[in-house]
PDB file of C-alpha atoms in Angstrom:
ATOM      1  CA  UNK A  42      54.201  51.092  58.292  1.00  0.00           C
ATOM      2  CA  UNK A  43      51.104  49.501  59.886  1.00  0.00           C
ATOM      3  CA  UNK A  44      48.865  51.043  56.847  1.00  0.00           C
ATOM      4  CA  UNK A  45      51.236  49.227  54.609  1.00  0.00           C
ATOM      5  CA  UNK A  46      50.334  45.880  55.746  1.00  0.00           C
ATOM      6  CA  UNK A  47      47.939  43.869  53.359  1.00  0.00           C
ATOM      7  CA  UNK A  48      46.081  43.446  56.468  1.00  0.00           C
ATOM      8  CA  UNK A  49      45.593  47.221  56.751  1.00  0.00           C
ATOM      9  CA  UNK A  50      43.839  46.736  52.917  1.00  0.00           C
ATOM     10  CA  UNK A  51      40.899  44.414  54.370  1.00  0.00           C
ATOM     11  CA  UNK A  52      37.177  45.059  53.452  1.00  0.00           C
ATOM     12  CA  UNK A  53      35.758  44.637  57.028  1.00  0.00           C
ATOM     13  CA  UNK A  54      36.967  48.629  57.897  1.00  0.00           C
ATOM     14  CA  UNK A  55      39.849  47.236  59.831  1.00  0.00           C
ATOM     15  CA  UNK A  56      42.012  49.880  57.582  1.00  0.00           C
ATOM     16  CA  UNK A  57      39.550  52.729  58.012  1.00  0.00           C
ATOM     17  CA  UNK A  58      39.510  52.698  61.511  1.00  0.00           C
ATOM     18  CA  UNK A  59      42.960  52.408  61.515  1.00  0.00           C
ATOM     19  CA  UNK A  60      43.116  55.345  59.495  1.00  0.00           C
ATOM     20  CA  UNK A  61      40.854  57.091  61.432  1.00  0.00           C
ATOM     21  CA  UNK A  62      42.845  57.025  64.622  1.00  0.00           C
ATOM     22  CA  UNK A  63      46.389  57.831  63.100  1.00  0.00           C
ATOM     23  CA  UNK A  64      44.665  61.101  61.695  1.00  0.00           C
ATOM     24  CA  UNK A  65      43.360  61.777  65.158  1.00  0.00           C
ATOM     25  CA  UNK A  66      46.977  61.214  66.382  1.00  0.00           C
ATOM     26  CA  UNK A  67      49.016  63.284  64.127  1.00  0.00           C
ATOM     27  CA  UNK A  68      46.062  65.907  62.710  1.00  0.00           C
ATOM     28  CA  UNK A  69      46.701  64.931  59.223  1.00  0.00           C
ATOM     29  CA  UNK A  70      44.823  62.985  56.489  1.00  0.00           C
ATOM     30  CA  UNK A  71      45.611  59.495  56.755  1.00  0.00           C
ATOM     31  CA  UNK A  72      47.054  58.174  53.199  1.00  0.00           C
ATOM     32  CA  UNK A  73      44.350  56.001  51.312  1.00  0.00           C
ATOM     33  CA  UNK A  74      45.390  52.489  50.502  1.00  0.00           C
ATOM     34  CA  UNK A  75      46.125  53.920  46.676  1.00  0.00           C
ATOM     35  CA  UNK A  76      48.563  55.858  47.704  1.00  0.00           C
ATOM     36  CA  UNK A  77      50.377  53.631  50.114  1.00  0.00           C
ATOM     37  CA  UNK A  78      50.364  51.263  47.566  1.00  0.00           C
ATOM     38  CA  UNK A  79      51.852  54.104  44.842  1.00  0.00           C
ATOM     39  CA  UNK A  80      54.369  56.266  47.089  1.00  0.00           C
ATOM     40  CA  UNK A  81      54.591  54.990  50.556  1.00  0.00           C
ATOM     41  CA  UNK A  82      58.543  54.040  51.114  1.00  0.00           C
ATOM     42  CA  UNK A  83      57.334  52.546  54.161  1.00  0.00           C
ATOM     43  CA  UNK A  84      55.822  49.921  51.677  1.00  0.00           C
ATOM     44  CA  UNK A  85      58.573  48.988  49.880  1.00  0.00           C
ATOM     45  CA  UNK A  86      61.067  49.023  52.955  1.00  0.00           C
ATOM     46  CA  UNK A  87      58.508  46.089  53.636  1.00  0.00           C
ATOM     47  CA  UNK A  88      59.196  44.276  50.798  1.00  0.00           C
ATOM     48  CA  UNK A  89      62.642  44.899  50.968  1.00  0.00           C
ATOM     49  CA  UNK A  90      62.579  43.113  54.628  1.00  0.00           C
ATOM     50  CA  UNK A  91      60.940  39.668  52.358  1.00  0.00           C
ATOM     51  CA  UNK A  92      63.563  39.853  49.702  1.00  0.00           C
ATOM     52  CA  UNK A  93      67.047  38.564  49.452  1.00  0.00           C
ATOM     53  CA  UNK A  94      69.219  39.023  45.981  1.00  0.00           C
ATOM     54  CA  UNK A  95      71.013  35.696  44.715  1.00  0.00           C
ATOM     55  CA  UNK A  96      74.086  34.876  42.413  1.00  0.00           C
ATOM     56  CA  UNK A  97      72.745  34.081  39.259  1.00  0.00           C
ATOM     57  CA  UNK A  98      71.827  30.415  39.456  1.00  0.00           C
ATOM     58  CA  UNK A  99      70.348  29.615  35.410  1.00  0.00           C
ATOM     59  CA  UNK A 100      70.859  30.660  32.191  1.00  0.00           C
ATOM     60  CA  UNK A 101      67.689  32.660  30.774  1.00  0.00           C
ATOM     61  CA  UNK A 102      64.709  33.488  33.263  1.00  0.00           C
ATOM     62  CA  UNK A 103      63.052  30.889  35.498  1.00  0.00           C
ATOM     63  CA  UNK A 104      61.106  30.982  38.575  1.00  0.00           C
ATOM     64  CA  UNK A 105      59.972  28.627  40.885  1.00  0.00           C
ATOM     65  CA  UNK A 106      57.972  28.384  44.440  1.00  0.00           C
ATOM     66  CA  UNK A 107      59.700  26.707  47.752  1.00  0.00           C
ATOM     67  CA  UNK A 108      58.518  25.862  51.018  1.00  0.00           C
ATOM     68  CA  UNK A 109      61.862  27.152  53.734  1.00  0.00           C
ATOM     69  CA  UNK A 110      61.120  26.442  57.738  1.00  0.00           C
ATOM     70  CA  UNK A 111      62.811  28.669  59.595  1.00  0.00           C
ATOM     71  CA  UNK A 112      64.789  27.996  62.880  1.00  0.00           C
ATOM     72  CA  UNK A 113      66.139  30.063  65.635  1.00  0.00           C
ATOM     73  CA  UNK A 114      68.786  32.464  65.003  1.00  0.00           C
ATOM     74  CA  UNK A 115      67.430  32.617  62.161  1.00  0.00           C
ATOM     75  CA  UNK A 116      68.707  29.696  60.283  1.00  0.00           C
ATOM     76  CA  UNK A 117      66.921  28.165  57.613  1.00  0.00           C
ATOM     77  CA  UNK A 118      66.492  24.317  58.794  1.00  0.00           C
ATOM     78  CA  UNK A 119      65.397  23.202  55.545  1.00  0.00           C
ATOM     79  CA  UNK A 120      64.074  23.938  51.848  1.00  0.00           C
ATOM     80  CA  UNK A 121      61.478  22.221  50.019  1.00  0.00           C
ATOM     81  CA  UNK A 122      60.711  22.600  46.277  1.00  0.00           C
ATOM     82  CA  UNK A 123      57.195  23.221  45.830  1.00  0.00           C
ATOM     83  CA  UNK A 124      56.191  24.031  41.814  1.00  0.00           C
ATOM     84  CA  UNK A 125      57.857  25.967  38.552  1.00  0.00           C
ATOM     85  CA  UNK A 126      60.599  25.572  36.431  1.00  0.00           C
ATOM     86  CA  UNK A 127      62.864  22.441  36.731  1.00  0.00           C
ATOM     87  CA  UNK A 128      65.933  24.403  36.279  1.00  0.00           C
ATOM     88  CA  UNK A 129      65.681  25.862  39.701  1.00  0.00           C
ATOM     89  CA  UNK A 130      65.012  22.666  41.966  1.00  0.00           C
ATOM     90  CA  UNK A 131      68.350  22.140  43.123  1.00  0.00           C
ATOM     91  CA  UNK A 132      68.093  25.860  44.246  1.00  0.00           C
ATOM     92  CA  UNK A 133      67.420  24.711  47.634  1.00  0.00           C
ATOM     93  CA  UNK A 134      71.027  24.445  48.419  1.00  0.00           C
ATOM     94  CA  UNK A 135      71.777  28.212  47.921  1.00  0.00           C
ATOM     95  CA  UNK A 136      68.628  29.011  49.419  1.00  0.00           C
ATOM     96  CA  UNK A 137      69.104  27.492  52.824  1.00  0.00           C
ATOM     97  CA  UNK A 138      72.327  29.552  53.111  1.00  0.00           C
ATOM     98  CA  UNK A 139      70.018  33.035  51.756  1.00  0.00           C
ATOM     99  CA  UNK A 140      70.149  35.332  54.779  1.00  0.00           C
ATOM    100  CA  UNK A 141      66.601  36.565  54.866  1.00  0.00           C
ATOM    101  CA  UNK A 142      65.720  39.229  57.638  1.00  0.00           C
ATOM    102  CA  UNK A 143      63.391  36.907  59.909  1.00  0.00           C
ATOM    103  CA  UNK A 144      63.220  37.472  63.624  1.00  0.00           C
ATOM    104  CA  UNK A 145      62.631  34.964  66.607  1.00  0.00           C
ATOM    105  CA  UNK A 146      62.786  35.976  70.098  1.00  0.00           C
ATOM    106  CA  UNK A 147      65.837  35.527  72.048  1.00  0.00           C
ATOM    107  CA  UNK A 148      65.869  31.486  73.596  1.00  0.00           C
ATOM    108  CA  UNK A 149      62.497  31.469  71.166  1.00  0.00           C
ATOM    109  CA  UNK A 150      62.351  26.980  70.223  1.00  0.00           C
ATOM    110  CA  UNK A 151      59.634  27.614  67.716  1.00  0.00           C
ATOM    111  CA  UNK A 152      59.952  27.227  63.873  1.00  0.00           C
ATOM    112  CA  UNK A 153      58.598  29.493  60.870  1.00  0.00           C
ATOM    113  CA  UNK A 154      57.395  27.599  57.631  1.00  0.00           C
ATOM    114  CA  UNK A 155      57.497  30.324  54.913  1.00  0.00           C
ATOM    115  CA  UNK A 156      55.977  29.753  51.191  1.00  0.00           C
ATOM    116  CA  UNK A 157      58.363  31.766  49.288  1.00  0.00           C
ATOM    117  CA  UNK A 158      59.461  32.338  45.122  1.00  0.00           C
ATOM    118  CA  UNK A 159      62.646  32.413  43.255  1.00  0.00           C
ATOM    119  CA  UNK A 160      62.937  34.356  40.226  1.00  0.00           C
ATOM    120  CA  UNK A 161      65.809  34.093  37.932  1.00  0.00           C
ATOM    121  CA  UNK A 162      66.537  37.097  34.687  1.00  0.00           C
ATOM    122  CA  UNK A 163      69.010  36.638  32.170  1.00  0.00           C
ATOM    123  CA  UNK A 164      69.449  40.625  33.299  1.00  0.00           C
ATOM    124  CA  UNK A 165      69.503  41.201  36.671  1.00  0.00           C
ATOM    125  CA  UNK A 166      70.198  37.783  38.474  1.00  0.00           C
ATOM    126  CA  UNK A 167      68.337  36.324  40.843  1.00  0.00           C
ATOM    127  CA  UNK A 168      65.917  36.950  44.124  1.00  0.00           C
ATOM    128  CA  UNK A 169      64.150  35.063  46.787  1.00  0.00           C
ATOM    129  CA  UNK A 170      60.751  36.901  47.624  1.00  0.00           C
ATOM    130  CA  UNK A 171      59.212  35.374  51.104  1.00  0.00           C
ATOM    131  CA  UNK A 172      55.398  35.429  50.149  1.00  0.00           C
ATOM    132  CA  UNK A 173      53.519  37.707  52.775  1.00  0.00           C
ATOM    133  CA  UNK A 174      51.686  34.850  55.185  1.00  0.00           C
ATOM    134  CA  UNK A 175      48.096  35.931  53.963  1.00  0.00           C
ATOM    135  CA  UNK A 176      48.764  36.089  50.165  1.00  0.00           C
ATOM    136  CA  UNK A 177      49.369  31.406  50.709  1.00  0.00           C
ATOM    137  CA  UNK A 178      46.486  30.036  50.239  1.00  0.00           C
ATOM    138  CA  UNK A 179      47.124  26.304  49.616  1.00  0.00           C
ATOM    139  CA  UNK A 180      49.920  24.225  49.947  1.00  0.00           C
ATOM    140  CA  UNK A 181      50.466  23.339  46.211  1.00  0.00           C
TER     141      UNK A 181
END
């Protein structure tokens, strides 16, 4: 699952190394980052771990980004709408109550802020994807 990572993906070799040493460890050919990316179930049970399916909230399709700090327990503490469609701003409420997999350490104080996006389908409902910490790159 480490090869999975978008940090296993970055151009200073990190990734080949990495690559390198599980092939040394299990005498087979490392997968390249193509075909993590295209087959690798490990991949998408990572994803899977940042998603949570919603009721349907709106009519149509929408989508819109939110800030969500994350407590012990986890609880979410609070929600924050950041941009995107207007339909979805009052989404916070069913948000905070989303139970996304996040871990803290047991008697852990400390708090997680999360960038994460809400897309609405008139087809298949709607889903809260937590944004992978390296893929936020402003706060806007």
């Amino acid at each position: 699952m480490a090869l999975a990572t978008p940090e296993a993906h970055v151009p200073d070799g990190w990734g080949d190394e990495t690559r390198r040493r599980l092939a040394d460890l299990t005498g087979k050919k490392a997968p390249t980052a193509i075909e993590l990316l295209r087959a690798d179930p490990n991949g998408n049970e990572l994803s899977e771990l940042r998603s949570v399916k919603l009721k349907r909230l709106v009519a149509g399709s929408a989508e819109a980004d939110f800030f969500l700090l994350f407590g012990p327990g986890p609880k979410i503490e609070a929600v924050e709408f950041v941009s995107g469609s207007q339909k979805l701003r009052a989404a916070g409420q069913v948000l905070s109550t989303a139970n996304f997999q996040v871990a803290f350490p047991e008697g852990s104080s400390a708090r997680l802020l999360r960038r994460g996006i809400l897309m609405c389908s008139a087809i298949s409902g709607c889903e809260a994807v937590l944004f992978t910490p390296n893929s936020v790159k402003s706060v806007n």
